[in-house]
């Protein structure tokens, strides 16, 4: 089984739709590395599209949780409000949900249920990556898999992460950590990138879609 991996979408709906045209569900698992919401103009529509894909292709899709997704789930859910989120994307996202008020609670719950990582024999996918730190899967850990900005740990398998935008809007391979960074700046006018991988982690193809101006 091959994998088609993409990272931070951040509400860039039209860009995402174009990239998904290159996904081959008959032979590939779609892995999305989190951060579906905030920054772009279409967070509700983006989450709804991904919810539908998860229903239509339950065995061919993996949607992971990003820190922005977690924050929205915290804010809207029973432990909210999470007011910090309002200052780094949440306020605009909630305004977008005024167009779709019936979707907000369901989307927040769905985002809150997303797994923090997905692992195979040769590959490890997460939003920000695993480092040699205590409790890396604690979502409140600023050095954990939702938030890490520093170097990652070489775990003997390929880590594929988003979260930290690359300098040139191209995927970046960290040799020392055996990690690929795939946030290529879609919400900042860069690209949304799809990485086609073999089951052993060989890069088969890189597909880049320039961000639609209407998305940002």
PDB file of N, CA, C and O in Angstrom, residues 1 3 21 29 39 46 49 52 68 76-77 79 82 94 128 135 154 158 169 171 187 190 192 205 212 216:
ATOM      1  N   UNK A   1       0.834  -1.198   0.000  1.00  0.00           N
ATOM      2  CA  UNK A   1       0.000   0.000   0.000  1.00  0.00           C
ATOM      3  C   UNK A   1       0.872   1.253   0.000  1.00  0.00           C
ATOM      4  O   UNK A   1       1.825   1.355   0.770  1.00  0.00           O
ATOM      5  N   UNK A   3       1.138   5.660   0.064  1.00  0.00           N
ATOM      6  CA  UNK A   3       0.562   6.744   0.863  1.00  0.00           C
ATOM      7  C   UNK A   3       0.639   8.050   0.081  1.00  0.00           C
ATOM      8  O   UNK A   3       1.616   8.308  -0.622  1.00  0.00           O
ATOM      9  N   UNK A  21      -7.225  15.781  -6.401  1.00  0.00           N
ATOM     10  CA  UNK A  21      -7.417  15.157  -7.710  1.00  0.00           C
ATOM     11  C   UNK A  21      -6.274  14.213  -8.053  1.00  0.00           C
ATOM     12  O   UNK A  21      -6.429  13.332  -8.921  1.00  0.00           O
ATOM     13  N   UNK A  29      -3.370   5.232   0.679  1.00  0.00           N
ATOM     14  CA  UNK A  29      -3.994   5.795   1.869  1.00  0.00           C
ATOM     15  C   UNK A  29      -3.665   7.285   1.908  1.00  0.00           C
ATOM     16  O   UNK A  29      -2.504   7.681   1.798  1.00  0.00           O
ATOM     17  N   UNK A  39      -6.577  30.590   9.553  1.00  0.00           N
ATOM     18  CA  UNK A  39      -5.751  31.306   8.574  1.00  0.00           C
ATOM     19  C   UNK A  39      -6.412  31.468   7.216  1.00  0.00           C
ATOM     20  O   UNK A  39      -6.498  32.575   6.706  1.00  0.00           O
ATOM     21  N   UNK A  46     -13.639  23.217   4.518  1.00  0.00           N
ATOM     22  CA  UNK A  46     -12.504  22.288   4.489  1.00  0.00           C
ATOM     23  C   UNK A  46     -12.731  21.119   5.424  1.00  0.00           C
ATOM     24  O   UNK A  46     -12.516  19.954   5.050  1.00  0.00           O
ATOM     25  N   UNK A  49     -15.451  18.807   4.005  1.00  0.00           N
ATOM     26  CA  UNK A  49     -14.930  17.954   2.935  1.00  0.00           C
ATOM     27  C   UNK A  49     -14.156  16.773   3.506  1.00  0.00           C
ATOM     28  O   UNK A  49     -14.327  15.628   3.066  1.00  0.00           O
ATOM     29  N   UNK A  52     -16.397  14.202   5.075  1.00  0.00           N
ATOM     30  CA  UNK A  52     -17.051  13.391   4.044  1.00  0.00           C
ATOM     31  C   UNK A  52     -16.095  12.351   3.476  1.00  0.00           C
ATOM     32  O   UNK A  52     -16.478  11.192   3.259  1.00  0.00           O
ATOM     33  N   UNK A  68      -3.910  23.566  15.826  1.00  0.00           N
ATOM     34  CA  UNK A  68      -5.054  24.444  15.589  1.00  0.00           C
ATOM     35  C   UNK A  68      -6.362  23.669  15.707  1.00  0.00           C
ATOM     36  O   UNK A  68      -7.356  24.201  16.227  1.00  0.00           O
ATOM     37  N   UNK A  76     -14.478  24.957  21.780  1.00  0.00           N
ATOM     38  CA  UNK A  76     -15.903  24.704  21.572  1.00  0.00           C
ATOM     39  C   UNK A  76     -16.416  23.601  22.491  1.00  0.00           C
ATOM     40  O   UNK A  76     -17.595  23.582  22.846  1.00  0.00           O
ATOM     41  N   UNK A  77     -15.534  22.702  22.904  1.00  0.00           N
ATOM     42  CA  UNK A  77     -15.942  21.546  23.684  1.00  0.00           C
ATOM     43  C   UNK A  77     -16.222  21.852  25.145  1.00  0.00           C
ATOM     44  O   UNK A  77     -16.166  23.002  25.591  1.00  0.00           O
ATOM     45  N   UNK A  79     -14.604  21.521  27.878  1.00  0.00           N
ATOM     46  CA  UNK A  79     -13.562  22.111  28.718  1.00  0.00           C
ATOM     47  C   UNK A  79     -13.257  23.557  28.354  1.00  0.00           C
ATOM     48  O   UNK A  79     -12.409  24.196  28.970  1.00  0.00           O
ATOM     49  N   UNK A  82     -11.195  28.060  25.268  1.00  0.00           N
ATOM     50  CA  UNK A  82      -9.737  28.128  25.212  1.00  0.00           C
ATOM     51  C   UNK A  82      -9.400  29.446  24.529  1.00  0.00           C
ATOM     52  O   UNK A  82      -9.259  29.532  23.319  1.00  0.00           O
ATOM     53  N   UNK A  94     -14.271  31.242  13.844  1.00  0.00           N
ATOM     54  CA  UNK A  94     -15.624  31.287  14.383  1.00  0.00           C
ATOM     55  C   UNK A  94     -16.524  32.193  13.546  1.00  0.00           C
ATOM     56  O   UNK A  94     -17.718  31.900  13.362  1.00  0.00           O
ATOM     57  N   UNK A 128       3.624  17.544  14.371  1.00  0.00           N
ATOM     58  CA  UNK A 128       4.868  18.283  14.611  1.00  0.00           C
ATOM     59  C   UNK A 128       6.072  17.387  14.861  1.00  0.00           C
ATOM     60  O   UNK A 128       7.200  17.879  14.854  1.00  0.00           O
ATOM     61  N   UNK A 135       6.535  12.573  27.714  1.00  0.00           N
ATOM     62  CA  UNK A 135       5.115  12.664  27.357  1.00  0.00           C
ATOM     63  C   UNK A 135       4.883  13.356  26.013  1.00  0.00           C
ATOM     64  O   UNK A 135       4.144  14.343  25.930  1.00  0.00           O
ATOM     65  N   UNK A 154      15.673  10.736  15.760  1.00  0.00           N
ATOM     66  CA  UNK A 154      15.769   9.683  14.760  1.00  0.00           C
ATOM     67  C   UNK A 154      15.307   8.378  15.395  1.00  0.00           C
ATOM     68  O   UNK A 154      15.958   7.845  16.290  1.00  0.00           O
ATOM     69  N   UNK A 158      11.077   6.626   9.001  1.00  0.00           N
ATOM     70  CA  UNK A 158      10.885   7.964   8.463  1.00  0.00           C
ATOM     71  C   UNK A 158       9.739   8.667   9.182  1.00  0.00           C
ATOM     72  O   UNK A 158       8.619   8.172   9.216  1.00  0.00           O
ATOM     73  N   UNK A 169       9.090  26.927   0.735  1.00  0.00           N
ATOM     74  CA  UNK A 169       7.818  26.352   0.275  1.00  0.00           C
ATOM     75  C   UNK A 169       8.007  25.042  -0.482  1.00  0.00           C
ATOM     76  O   UNK A 169       7.200  24.684  -1.339  1.00  0.00           O
ATOM     77  N   UNK A 171       9.197  20.753   0.267  1.00  0.00           N
ATOM     78  CA  UNK A 171       9.456  19.788   1.340  1.00  0.00           C
ATOM     79  C   UNK A 171      10.932  19.792   1.730  1.00  0.00           C
ATOM     80  O   UNK A 171      11.813  19.976   0.882  1.00  0.00           O
ATOM     81  N   UNK A 187      -1.124  28.440   3.547  1.00  0.00           N
ATOM     82  CA  UNK A 187      -1.878  29.577   4.080  1.00  0.00           C
ATOM     83  C   UNK A 187      -1.111  30.888   3.998  1.00  0.00           C
ATOM     84  O   UNK A 187      -1.673  31.947   4.276  1.00  0.00           O
ATOM     85  N   UNK A 190       2.072  30.045  -0.340  1.00  0.00           N
ATOM     86  CA  UNK A 190       3.042  29.124  -0.918  1.00  0.00           C
ATOM     87  C   UNK A 190       2.368  28.015  -1.699  1.00  0.00           C
ATOM     88  O   UNK A 190       1.664  28.267  -2.675  1.00  0.00           O
ATOM     89  N   UNK A 192       0.435  23.896  -1.369  1.00  0.00           N
ATOM     90  CA  UNK A 192      -0.016  22.715  -0.655  1.00  0.00           C
ATOM     91  C   UNK A 192       0.589  21.533  -1.399  1.00  0.00           C
ATOM     92  O   UNK A 192       0.398  21.389  -2.611  1.00  0.00           O
ATOM     93  N   UNK A 205       6.784  10.525  -5.661  1.00  0.00           N
ATOM     94  CA  UNK A 205       6.396  11.722  -6.405  1.00  0.00           C
ATOM     95  C   UNK A 205       6.093  12.841  -5.418  1.00  0.00           C
ATOM     96  O   UNK A 205       5.603  12.606  -4.309  1.00  0.00           O
ATOM     97  N   UNK A 212      -4.500  28.929  -4.116  1.00  0.00           N
ATOM     98  CA  UNK A 212      -5.480  29.769  -4.783  1.00  0.00           C
ATOM     99  C   UNK A 212      -5.609  31.086  -4.013  1.00  0.00           C
ATOM    100  O   UNK A 212      -5.792  31.083  -2.794  1.00  0.00           O
ATOM    101  N   UNK A 216      -6.974  32.662   0.517  1.00  0.00           N
ATOM    102  CA  UNK A 216      -6.295  33.418   1.570  1.00  0.00           C
ATOM    103  C   UNK A 216      -6.600  34.918   1.477  1.00  0.00           C
ATOM    104  O   UNK A 216      -6.073  35.710   2.201  1.00  0.00           O
TER     105      UNK A 216
END
